[in-house]
Coordinates of C-alpha atoms in Angstrom, one line a residue:
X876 CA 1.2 11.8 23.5
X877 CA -1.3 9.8 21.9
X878 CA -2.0 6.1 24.4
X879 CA -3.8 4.5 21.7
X880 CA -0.6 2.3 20.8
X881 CA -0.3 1.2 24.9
X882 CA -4.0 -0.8 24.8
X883 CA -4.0 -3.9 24.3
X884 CA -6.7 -4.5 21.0
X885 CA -6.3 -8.0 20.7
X886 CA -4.9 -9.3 24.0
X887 CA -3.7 -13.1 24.8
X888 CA -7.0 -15.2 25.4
X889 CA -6.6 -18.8 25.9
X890 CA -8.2 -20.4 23.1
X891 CA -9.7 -24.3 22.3
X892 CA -6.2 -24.9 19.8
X893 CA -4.2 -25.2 23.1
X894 CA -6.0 -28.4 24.7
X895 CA -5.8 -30.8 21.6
X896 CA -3.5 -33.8 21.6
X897 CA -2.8 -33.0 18.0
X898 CA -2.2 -30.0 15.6
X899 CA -5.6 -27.9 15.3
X900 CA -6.4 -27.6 11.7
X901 CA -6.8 -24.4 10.1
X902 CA -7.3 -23.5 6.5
X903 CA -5.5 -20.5 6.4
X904 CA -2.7 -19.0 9.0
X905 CA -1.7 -15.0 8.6
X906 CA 1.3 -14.8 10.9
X907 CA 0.7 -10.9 11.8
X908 CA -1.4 -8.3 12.8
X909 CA -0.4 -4.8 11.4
X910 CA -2.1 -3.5 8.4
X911 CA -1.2 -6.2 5.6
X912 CA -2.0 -9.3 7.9
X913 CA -5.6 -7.6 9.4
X914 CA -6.7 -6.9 5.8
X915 CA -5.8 -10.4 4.4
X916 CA -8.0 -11.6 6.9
X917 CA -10.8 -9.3 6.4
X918 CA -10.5 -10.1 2.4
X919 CA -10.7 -13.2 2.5
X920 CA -13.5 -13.4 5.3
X921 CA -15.5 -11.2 2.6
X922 CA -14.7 -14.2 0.1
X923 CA -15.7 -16.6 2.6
X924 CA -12.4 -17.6 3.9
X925 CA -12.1 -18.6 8.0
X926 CA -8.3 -17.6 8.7
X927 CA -6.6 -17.6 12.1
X928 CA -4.2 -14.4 12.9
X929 CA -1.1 -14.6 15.1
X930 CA 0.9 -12.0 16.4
X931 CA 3.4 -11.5 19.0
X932 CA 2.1 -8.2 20.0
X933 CA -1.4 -7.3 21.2
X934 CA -1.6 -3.9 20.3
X935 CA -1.4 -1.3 17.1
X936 CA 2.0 -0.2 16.1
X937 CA 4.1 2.4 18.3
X938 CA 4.7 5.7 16.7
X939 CA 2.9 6.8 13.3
X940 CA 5.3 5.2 11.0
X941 CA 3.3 4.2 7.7
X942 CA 1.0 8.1 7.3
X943 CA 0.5 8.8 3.5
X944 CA -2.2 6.0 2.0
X945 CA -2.9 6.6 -1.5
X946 CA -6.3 6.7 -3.1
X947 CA -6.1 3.3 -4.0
X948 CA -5.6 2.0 -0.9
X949 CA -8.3 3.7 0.0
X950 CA -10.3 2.4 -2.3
X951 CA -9.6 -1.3 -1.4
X952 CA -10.2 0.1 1.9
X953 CA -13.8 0.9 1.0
X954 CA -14.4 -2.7 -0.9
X955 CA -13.0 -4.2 2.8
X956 CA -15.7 -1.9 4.5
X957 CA -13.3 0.3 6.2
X958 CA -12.7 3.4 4.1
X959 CA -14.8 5.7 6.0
X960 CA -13.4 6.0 9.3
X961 CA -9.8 6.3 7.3
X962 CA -11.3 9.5 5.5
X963 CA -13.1 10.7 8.5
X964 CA -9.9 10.5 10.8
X965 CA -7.0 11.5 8.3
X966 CA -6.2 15.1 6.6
X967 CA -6.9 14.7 3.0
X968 CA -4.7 16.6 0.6
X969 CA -4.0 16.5 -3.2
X970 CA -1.3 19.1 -3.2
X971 CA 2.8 19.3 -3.1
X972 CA 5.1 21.8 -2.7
X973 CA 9.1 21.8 -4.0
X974 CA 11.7 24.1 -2.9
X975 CA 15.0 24.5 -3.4
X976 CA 17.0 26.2 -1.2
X977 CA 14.7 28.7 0.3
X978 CA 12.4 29.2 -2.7
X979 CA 9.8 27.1 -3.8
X980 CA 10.5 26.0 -7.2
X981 CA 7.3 24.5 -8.6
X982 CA 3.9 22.9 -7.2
X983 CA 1.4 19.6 -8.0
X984 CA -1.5 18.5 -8.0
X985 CA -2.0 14.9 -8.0
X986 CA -5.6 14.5 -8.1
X987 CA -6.3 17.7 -10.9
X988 CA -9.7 15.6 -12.1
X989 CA -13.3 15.5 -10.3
X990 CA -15.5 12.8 -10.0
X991 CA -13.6 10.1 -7.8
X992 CA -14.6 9.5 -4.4
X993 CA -11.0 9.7 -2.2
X994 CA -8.8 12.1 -2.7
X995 CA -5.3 11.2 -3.8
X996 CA -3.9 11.0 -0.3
X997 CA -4.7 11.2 2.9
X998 CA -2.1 11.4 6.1
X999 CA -3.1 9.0 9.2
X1000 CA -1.0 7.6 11.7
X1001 CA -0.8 4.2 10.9
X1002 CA -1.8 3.1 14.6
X1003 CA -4.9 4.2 13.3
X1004 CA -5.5 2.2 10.5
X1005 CA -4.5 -0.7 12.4
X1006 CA -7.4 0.1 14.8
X1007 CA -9.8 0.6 12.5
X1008 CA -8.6 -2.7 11.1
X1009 CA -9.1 -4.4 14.1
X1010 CA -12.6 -2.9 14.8
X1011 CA -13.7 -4.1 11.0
X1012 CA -12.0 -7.8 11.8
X1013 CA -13.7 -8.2 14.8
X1014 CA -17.0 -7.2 13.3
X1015 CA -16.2 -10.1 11.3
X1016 CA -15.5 -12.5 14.0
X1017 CA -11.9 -12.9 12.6
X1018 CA -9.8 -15.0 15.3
X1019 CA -7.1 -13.0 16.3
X1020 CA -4.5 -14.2 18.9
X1021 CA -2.2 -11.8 20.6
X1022 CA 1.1 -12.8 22.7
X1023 CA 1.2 -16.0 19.8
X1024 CA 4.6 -15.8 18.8
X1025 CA 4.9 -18.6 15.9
X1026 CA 8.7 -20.1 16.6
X1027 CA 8.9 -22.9 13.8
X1028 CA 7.5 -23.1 10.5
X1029 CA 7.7 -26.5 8.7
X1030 CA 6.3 -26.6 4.9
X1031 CA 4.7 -29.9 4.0
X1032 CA 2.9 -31.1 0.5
X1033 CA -0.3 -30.3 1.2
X1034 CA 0.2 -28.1 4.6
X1035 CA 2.1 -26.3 7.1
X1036 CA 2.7 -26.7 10.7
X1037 CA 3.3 -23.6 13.2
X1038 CA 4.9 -23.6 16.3
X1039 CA 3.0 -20.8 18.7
X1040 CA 4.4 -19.8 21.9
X1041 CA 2.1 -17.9 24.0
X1042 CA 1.4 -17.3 28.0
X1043 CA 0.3 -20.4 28.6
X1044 CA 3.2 -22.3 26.8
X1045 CA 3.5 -23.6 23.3
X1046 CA 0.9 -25.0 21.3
X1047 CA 0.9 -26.5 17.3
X1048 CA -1.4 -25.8 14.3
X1049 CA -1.8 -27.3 10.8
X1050 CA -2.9 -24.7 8.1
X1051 CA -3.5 -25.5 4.4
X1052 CA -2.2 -21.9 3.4
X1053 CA 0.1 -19.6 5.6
X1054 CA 0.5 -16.2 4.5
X1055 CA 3.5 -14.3 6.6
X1056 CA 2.9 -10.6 6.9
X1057 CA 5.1 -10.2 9.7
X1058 CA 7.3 -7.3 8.0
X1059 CA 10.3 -6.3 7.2
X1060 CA 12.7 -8.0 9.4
X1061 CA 10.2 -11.0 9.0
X1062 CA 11.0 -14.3 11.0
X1063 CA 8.9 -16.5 9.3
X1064 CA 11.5 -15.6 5.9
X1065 CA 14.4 -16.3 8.6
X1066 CA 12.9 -19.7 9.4
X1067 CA 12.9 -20.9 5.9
X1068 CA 15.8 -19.8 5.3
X1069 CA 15.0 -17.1 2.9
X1070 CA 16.2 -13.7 1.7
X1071 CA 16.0 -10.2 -0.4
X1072 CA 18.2 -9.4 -2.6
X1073 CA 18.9 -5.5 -3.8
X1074 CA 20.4 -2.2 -3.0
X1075 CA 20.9 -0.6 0.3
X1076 CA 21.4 3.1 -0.1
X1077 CA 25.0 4.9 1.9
X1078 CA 21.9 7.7 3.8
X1079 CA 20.0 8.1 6.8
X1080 CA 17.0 10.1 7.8
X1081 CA 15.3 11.0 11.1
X1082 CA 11.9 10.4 11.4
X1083 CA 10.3 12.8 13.6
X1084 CA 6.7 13.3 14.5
X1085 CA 5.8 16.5 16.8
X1086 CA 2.8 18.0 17.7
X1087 CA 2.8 21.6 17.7
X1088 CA 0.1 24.7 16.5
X1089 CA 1.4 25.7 13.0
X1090 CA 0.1 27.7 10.4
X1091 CA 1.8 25.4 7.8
X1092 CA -1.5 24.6 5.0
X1093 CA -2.4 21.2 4.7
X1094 CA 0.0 19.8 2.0
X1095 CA 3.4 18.1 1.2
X1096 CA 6.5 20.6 1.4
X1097 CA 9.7 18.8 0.0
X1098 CA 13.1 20.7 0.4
X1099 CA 16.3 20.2 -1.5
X1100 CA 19.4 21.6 0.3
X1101 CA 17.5 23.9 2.3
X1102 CA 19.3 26.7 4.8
X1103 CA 18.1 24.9 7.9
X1104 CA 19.7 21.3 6.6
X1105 CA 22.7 22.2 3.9
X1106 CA 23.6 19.5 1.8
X1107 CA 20.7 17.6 2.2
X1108 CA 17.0 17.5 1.9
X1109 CA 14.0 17.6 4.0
X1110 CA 10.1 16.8 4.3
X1111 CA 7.1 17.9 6.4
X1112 CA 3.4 16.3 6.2
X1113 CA 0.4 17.0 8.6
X1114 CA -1.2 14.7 11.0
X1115 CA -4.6 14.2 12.7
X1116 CA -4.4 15.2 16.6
X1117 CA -2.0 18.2 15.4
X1118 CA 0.9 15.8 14.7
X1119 CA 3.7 16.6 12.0
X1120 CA 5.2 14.3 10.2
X1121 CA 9.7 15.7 9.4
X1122 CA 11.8 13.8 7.9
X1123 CA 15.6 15.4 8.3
X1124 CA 18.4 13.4 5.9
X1125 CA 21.4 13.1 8.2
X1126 CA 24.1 11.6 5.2
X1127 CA 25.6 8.2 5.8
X1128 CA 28.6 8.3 8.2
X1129 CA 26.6 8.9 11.6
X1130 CA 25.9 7.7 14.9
X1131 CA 22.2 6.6 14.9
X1132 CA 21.8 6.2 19.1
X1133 CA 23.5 9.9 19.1
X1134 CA 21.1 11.7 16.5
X1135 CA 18.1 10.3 17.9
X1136 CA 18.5 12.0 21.4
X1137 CA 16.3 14.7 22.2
X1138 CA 19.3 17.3 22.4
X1139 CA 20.2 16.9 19.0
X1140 CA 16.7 16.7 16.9
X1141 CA 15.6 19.5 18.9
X1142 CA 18.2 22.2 17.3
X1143 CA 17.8 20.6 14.1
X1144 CA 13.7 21.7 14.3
X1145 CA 13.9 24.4 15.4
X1146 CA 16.3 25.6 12.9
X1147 CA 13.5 24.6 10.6
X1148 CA 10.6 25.7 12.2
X1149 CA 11.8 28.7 14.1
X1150 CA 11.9 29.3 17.6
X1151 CA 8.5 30.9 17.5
X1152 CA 6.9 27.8 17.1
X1153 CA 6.3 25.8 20.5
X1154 CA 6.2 21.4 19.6
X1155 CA 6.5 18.7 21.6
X1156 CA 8.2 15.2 20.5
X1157 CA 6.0 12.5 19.8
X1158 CA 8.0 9.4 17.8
X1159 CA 11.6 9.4 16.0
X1160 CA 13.2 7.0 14.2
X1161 CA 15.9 6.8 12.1
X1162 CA 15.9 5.1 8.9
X1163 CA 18.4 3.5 6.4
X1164 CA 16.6 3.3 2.2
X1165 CA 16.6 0.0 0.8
X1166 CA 15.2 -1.2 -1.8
X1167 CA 15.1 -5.0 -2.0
X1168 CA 12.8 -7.9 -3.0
X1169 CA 12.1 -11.7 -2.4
X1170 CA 13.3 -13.5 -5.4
X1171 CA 10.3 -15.5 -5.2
X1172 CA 6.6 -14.6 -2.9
X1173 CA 5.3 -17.5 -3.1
X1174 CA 7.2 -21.1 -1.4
X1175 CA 4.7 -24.1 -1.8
X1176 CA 1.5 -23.4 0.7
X1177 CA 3.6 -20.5 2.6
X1178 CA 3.4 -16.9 0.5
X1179 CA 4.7 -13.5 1.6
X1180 CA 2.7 -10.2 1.4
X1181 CA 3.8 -6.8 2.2
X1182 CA 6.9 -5.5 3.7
X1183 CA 8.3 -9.3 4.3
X1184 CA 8.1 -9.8 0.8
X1185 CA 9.4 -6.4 -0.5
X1186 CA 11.2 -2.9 1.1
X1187 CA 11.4 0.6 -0.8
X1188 CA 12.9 3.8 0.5
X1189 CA 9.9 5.8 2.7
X1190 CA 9.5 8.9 0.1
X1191 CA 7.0 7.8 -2.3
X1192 CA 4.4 5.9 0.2
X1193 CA 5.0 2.8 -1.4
X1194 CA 5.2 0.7 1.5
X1195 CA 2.1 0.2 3.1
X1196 CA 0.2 1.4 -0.3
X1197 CA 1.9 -1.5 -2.3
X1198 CA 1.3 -4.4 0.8
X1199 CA -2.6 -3.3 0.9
X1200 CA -2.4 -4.1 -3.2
X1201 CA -0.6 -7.3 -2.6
X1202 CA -3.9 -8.2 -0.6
X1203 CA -5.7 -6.7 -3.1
X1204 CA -4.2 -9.1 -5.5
X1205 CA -3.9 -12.3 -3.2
X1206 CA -7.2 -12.9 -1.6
X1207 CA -9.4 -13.1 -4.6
X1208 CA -7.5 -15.9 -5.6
X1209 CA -6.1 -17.6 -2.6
X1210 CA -10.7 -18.0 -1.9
X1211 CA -11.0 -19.1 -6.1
X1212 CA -8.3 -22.0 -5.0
X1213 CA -9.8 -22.8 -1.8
X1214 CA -13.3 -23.0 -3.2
X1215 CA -12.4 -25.1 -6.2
X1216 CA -12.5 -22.7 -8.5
X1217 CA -9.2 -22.6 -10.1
X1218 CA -5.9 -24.8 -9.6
X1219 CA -3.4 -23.8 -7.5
X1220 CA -1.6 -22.5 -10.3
X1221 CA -3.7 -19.4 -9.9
X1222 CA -1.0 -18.4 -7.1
X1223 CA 1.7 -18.6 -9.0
X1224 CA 0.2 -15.0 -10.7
X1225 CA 0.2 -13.8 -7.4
X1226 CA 3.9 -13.9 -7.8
X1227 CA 3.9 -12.8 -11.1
X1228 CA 1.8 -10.1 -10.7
X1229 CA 3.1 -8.6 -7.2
X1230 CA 6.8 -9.1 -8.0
X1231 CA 5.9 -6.6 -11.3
X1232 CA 4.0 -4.2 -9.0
X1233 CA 7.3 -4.7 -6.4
X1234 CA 9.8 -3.8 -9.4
X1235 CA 8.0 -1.3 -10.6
X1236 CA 8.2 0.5 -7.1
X1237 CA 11.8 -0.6 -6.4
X1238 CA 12.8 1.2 -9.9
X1239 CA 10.8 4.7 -8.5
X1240 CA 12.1 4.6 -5.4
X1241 CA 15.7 3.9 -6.4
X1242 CA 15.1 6.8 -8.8
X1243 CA 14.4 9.3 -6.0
X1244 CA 16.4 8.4 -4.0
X1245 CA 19.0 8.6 -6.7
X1246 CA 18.1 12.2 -7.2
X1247 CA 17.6 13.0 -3.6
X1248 CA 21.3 11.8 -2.4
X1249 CA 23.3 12.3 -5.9
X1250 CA 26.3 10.1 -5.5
X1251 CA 28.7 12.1 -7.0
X1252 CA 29.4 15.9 -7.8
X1253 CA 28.2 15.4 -11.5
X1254 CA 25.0 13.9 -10.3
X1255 CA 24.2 16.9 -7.4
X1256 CA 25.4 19.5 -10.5
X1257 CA 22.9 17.8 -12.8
X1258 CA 20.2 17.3 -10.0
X1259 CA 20.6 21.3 -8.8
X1260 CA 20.6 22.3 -12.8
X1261 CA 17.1 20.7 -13.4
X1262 CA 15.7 22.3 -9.8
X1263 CA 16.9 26.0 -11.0
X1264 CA 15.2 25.4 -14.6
X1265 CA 12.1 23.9 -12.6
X1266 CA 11.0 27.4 -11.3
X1267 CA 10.8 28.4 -14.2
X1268 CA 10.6 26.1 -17.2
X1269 CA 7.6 23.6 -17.6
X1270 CA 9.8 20.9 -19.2
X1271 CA 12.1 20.1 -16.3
X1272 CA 9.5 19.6 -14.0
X1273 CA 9.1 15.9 -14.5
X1274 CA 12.6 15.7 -13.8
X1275 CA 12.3 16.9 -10.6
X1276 CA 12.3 13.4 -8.1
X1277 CA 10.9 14.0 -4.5
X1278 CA 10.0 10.8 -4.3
X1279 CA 7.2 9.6 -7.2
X1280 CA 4.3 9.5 -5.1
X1281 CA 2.3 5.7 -5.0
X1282 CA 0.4 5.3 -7.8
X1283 CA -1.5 1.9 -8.7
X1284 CA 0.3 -0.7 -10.5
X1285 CA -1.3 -2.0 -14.2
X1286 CA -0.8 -5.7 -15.2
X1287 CA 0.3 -5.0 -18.9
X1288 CA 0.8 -8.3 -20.7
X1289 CA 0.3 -10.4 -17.7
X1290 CA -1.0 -14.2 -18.3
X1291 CA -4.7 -13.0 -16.9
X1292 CA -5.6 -10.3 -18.8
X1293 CA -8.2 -11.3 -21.9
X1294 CA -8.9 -9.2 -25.1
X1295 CA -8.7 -5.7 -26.0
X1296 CA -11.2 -5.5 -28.6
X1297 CA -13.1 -1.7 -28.4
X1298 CA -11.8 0.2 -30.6
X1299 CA -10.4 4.0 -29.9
X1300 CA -11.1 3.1 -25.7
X1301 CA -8.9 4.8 -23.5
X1302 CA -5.8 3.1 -22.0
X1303 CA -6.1 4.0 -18.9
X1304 CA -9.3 1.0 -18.8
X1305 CA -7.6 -1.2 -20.5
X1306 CA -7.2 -5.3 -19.6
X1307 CA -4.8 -5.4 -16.6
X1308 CA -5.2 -1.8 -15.4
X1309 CA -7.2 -0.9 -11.8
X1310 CA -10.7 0.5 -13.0
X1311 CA -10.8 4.4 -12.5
X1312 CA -13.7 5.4 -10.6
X1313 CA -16.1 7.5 -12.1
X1314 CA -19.6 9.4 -10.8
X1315 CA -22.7 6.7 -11.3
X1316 CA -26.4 8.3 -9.8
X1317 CA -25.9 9.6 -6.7
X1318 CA -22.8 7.3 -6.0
X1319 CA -19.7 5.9 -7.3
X1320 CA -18.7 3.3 -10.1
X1321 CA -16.6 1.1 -7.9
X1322 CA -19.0 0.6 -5.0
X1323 CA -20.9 -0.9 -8.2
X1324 CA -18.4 -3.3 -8.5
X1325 CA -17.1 -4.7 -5.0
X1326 CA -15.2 -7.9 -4.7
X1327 CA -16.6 -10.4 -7.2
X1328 CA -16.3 -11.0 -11.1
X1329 CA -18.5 -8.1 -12.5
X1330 CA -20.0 -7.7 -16.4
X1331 CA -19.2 -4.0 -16.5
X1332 CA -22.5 -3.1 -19.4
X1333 CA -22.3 0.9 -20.5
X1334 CA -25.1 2.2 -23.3
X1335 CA -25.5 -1.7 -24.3
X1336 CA -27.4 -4.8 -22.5
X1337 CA -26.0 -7.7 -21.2
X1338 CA -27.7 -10.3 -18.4
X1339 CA -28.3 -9.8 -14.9
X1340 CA -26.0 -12.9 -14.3
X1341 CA -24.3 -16.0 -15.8
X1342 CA -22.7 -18.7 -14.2
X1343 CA -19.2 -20.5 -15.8
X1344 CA -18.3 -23.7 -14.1
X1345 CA -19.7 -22.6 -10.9
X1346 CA -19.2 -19.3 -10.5
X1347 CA -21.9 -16.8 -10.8
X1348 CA -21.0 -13.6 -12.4
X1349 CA -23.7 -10.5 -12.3
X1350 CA -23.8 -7.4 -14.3
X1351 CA -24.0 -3.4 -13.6
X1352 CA -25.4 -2.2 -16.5
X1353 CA -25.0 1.6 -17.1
X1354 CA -27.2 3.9 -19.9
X1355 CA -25.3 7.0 -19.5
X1356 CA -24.1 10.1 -20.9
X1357 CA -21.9 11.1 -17.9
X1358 CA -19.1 12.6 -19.5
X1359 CA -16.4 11.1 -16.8
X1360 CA -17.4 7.5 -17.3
X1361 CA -17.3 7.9 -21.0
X1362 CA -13.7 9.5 -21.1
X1363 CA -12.7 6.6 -18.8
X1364 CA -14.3 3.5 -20.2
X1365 CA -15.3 4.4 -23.7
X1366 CA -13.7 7.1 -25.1
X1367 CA -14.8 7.1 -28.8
X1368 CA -16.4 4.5 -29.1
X1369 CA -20.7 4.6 -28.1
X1370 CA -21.3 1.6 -25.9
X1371 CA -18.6 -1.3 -24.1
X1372 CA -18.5 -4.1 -22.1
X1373 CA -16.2 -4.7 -19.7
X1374 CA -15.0 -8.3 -17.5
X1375 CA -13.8 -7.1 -13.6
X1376 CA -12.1 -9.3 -11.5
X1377 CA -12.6 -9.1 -8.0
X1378 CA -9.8 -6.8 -7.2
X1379 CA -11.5 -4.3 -9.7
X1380 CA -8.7 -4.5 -12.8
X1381 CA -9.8 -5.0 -15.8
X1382 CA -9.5 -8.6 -17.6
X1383 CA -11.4 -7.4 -21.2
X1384 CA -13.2 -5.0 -23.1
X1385 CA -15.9 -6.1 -26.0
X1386 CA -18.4 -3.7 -27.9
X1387 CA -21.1 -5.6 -26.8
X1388 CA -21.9 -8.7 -24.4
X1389 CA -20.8 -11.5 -25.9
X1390 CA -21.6 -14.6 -23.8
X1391 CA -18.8 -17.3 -24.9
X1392 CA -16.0 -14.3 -25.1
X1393 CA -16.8 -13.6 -21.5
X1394 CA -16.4 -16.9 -20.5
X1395 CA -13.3 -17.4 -22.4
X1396 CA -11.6 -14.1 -20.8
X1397 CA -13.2 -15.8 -17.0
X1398 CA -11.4 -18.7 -17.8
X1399 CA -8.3 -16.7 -18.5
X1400 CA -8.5 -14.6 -15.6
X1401 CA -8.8 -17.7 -13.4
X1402 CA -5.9 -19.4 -14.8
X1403 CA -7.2 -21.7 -17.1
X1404 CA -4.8 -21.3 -19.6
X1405 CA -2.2 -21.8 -17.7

C-alpha cells in the first residue's frame, strides 16, 4: 500500500500570526489544502498575490479518490508550472470501451486530432497531484499551515475574521478575501449558514482501488448490466504503481458499513476479474450521486471554489476537472481587483461564469446518471434498446451515456466576452471559448500565451505591447501556414487577431490589430461595462 498519504507535507509549525495582540492581517485566506485550495494559491502567487493556506490536515488525501484529470486541467496545470510531473507520473489514455452485457458494443476516441500537447486524460491518484501541488507551492514560498483548523468565520464590509485552532491553541486572522475550498461537506458553508440545493440520486457505488498484475490495456472499460454485476453497471480504469481504479453500483436499499467489508467486495471482484487474477485491496469507498450547487459562489469578501461550491455524480471526471477551472476562472480576477485594476464587480463574473460551467456539468451528470440507473422499466427498455442498436448502428451511439466525459466549459454570451468580427472563423475560437492548442515551432501555442492578457497576431502585425490604464498587454505574433492553427483560429479567413485573457479564453477576434477595439474588448473583459 502506497504511505505517501501517512507523511505529513505540510505539518503544524508555529508561526509569527500566533504572538500578536491583535488579528494578523492577510490579503487573501484559502481555507484548505487539497487540489482546488493549493492551486488557488499557486495562481494567484503567479499573479502576485501573497495568500495564507489553512488546513486541518497536514498531509495529501487518503486513498486515490479524484484519478481521471482532463486535458484541460492539465493544461492549467502547465500555465501553474506543474503539468509535467502529472504526465510523467499518470497513465495517459485517449480511448474507451462500452459493453453491454458481455459484449462490447462500441468504442471512442476522445482525443481523434494531433497537435495538442496532453492527451485527453490521464489517470493519477489524486494524493499525487496534491504532492506535486505542494512541492510547486513551496517552491513558491506559499504559507501553508497544517493542524489550522478555522472554527468561526465572521464576514465584515471590507474583510473577514478567522478563528484558527491549532496545537498551540487558538489564534485570529483578518483577510481582505477568503476563498473556502474546503470540499464537499465544507464547514466554512456550515458556518455562514449556507447550502446546495439539487438532486440526490436513490444509488450507491463501491469505490475500489486494487493493485494487481493484469493484462487489461490501458483504457476506460464501462459495463452496462454485465454477468458479474446483473442489473447494474460497472467501471474499471488503470493506475500508476499497478493500481485499478472499480467502481461496482450496489442499487439504493443497502447497508453501506456491510458492503464495504473486505468479505463482501472481494466476491464481487473476483466475479469480475476471475479467480486467476491475484490483487490486493488498497482504498474503498462507497458513494451516494448528487448533483447539487450553491445558489450563489460568491458572499461579500468570502467566495467558494470547487467541491464546496458545487457536487456532480463521479462518472464523467467532473469534479476535480471543474474545481481546477473554477481557479482557472477566479485568480486572474481576484489579482485584477487586488491590484486596482478592475472593481470588485469583476467577481461577481466569477459567479456568473462558474455557476454556467457548474450547470452545465450538473445537466451531464444528471444525464448519465439518468441513463446509467433508469428509474423505471420504460426508461431501462429504452436505455437497453439504444445499447443493442449501438453495436451496430452509428446513430445511436451518441445516445449511449457512460458518463460524458469532462470537457471544458465556453462562456457563450457571458458579460466579458467582446466582438466576433472575423468572418468564416471557426467556433470552436470563438469569444468565451478556452483557446485550443495548436503546434507553434518546436512548441506549443498555449505556453505562448501563459497567464496574462495576450494580443494573439496570426499572418498580420500587431505591437510587441500596449498598455490600457495600467496594464501592459504583449503580443505573440505568428506568420504561419501550419495547417492546425489555421483550422483552429482562422479557418477561411487569411490572417486574425485575437484578445486572451489570462485564463486563455478568448475575449475577441478582429481581422487585423486594431488598437482602440482592443482596448474596448480589455475594458470589457475586465468589467468595465458593468
Amino acid at each position: 500500500m502506497n504511505k505517501i498519504f501517512e507523511t505529513p507535507l505540510y505539518g503544524y509549525r508555529r508561526n509569527a500570526d500566533q504572538d500578536l495582540p491583535t488579528p494578523a492581517p492577510h490579503t487573501v485566506a484559502i481555507i484548505g489544502a487539497g487540489p482546488v485550495g493549493l492551486a488557488m494559491a499557486i495562481d494567484l502567487a503567479q499573479h502576485g498575490i501573497k495568500s495564507v493556506v489553512l488546513d486541518d490536515n497536514d498531509k495529501v488525501s487518503f486513498g486515490s479518490r479524484a484519478i481521471c484529470f482532463a486535458k484541460r486541467t492539465l493544461e492549467i496545470a502547465d500555465r501553474l508550472g506543474f503539468g509535467d510531473p502529472l504526465v510523467d507520473k499518470g497513465v495517459v489514455w485517449n480511448l474507451g470501451k462500452v459493453f453491454f452485457d458481455d459484449r462490447k458494443v462500441y468504442e471512442f476516441n476522445l482525443l481523434p486530432e494531433d497537435g495538442h500537447k496532453r492527451p485527453a486524460f490521464i489517470n493519477l491518484q489524486q494524493y499525487y497531484f496534491e504532492e506535486y501541488l505542494v512541492h510547486r507551492a513551496r517552491a513558491l514560498d506559499i504559507d501553508i499551515r497544517g493542524k489550522s483548523k478555522v472554527t468561526s468565520v465572521a464576514p465584515g464590509e471590507d474583510h473577514v475574521i478567522l478563528d484558527v485552532d491549532t496545537p498551540d491553541g487558538p489564534y485570529r486572522i483578518q483577510a481582505d478575501w477568503v476563498i473556502a475550498c474546503d470540499g464537499a461537506g465544507s464547514p466554512t458553508r456550515s458556518m455562514m449558514g449556507l447550502d446546495f440545493v439539487g438532486r440526490v440520486f436513490e444509488d450507491n457505488f463501491l469505490i475500489a482501488d486494487v493493485t494487481m498484475d493484469a493484462e487489461f490495456p490501458t483504457e476506460r472499460w464501462f459495463w452496462f448490466d454485465p454477468p458479474f454485476n446483473r442489473g447494474q453497471s460497472a467501471l474499471l480504469h488503470k493506475q500508476p504503481d499497478g493500481v485499478w481504479r472499480i467502481d461496482l453500483q450496489l442499487g439504493w436499499d443497502i447497508d453501506k458499513d456491510e458492503e464495504k467489508k473486505p468479505e463482501k467486495v472481494i466476491p464481487r471482484l473476483k466475479a469480475m476479474l476471475g479467480d486467476d487474477v491475484n490483487f490486493e485491496l488498497e482504498w474503498l469507498s462507497i458513494y451516494t450521486f448528487q448533483c447539487r450547487r450553491m445558489e450563489k459562489f460568491r458572499h461579500g469578501r468570502v467566495i467558494f471554489a470547487g467541491d464546496s461550491a458545487h457536487q456532480v455524480s463521479p462518472f464523467g471526471a467532473r469534479g476535480a476537472n471543474s474545481g481546477i477551472q473554477d481557479v482557472d476562472n477566479l485568480g486572474w480576477k481576484l489579482a485584477a481587483v487586488i491590484n486596482g485594476h478592475a472593481r470588485d464587480a469583476l467577481l461577481d463574473t466569477y459567479d456568473l461564469e462558474r455557476i454556467h460551467g457548474a450547470d452545465e456539468n450538473i445537466l451531464n451528470s444528471s444525464r448519465s446518471t439518468d441513463f446509467i440507473t433508469p428509474k423505471s422499466e420504460t426508461s431501462r427498455i429504452f436505455r437497453n434498446a439504444v445499447l443493442d442498436l449501438s453495436e451496430r448502428y452509428a446513430f445511436a451511439r451518441p445516445l449511449v451515456n457512460s458518463g460524458r466525459l469532462s470537457m471544458p466549459c465556453s462562456y457563450d454570451g457571458m458579460a466579458l466576452n467582446g466582438a466576433d468580427d472575423l468572418p468564416d472563423a471557426p467556433a470552436r475560437s470563438r469569444p468565451g471559448s478556452p483557446c485550443p492548442d495548436s503546434p507553434v515551432g518546436d512548441g506549443y501555442l498555449l505556453a505562448h500565451l501563459g497567464g496574462a492578457f495576450k494580443i494573439l497576431a496570426i499572418n498580420t502585425t500587431a505591437p510587441e505591447t500596449i498598455n490600457v490604464n495600467g496594464v501592459t498587454i504583449s503580443s505573440v505574433v505568428l506568420n504561419t501556414d501550419d495547417s492546425a492553427l489555421r483550422d483552429r483560429y482562422l479557418g477561411k479567413a487569411t490572417q486574425g487577431v485575437y484578445l486572451i485573457r489570462p485564463d486563455q479564453h478568448v475575449v475577441s477576434r478582429w481581422p487585423k490589430f486594431d488598437e482602440s477595439a482592443v482596448k474596448a474588448a480589455l475594458t470589457c473583459a475586465l468589467g468595465g461595462n458593468l
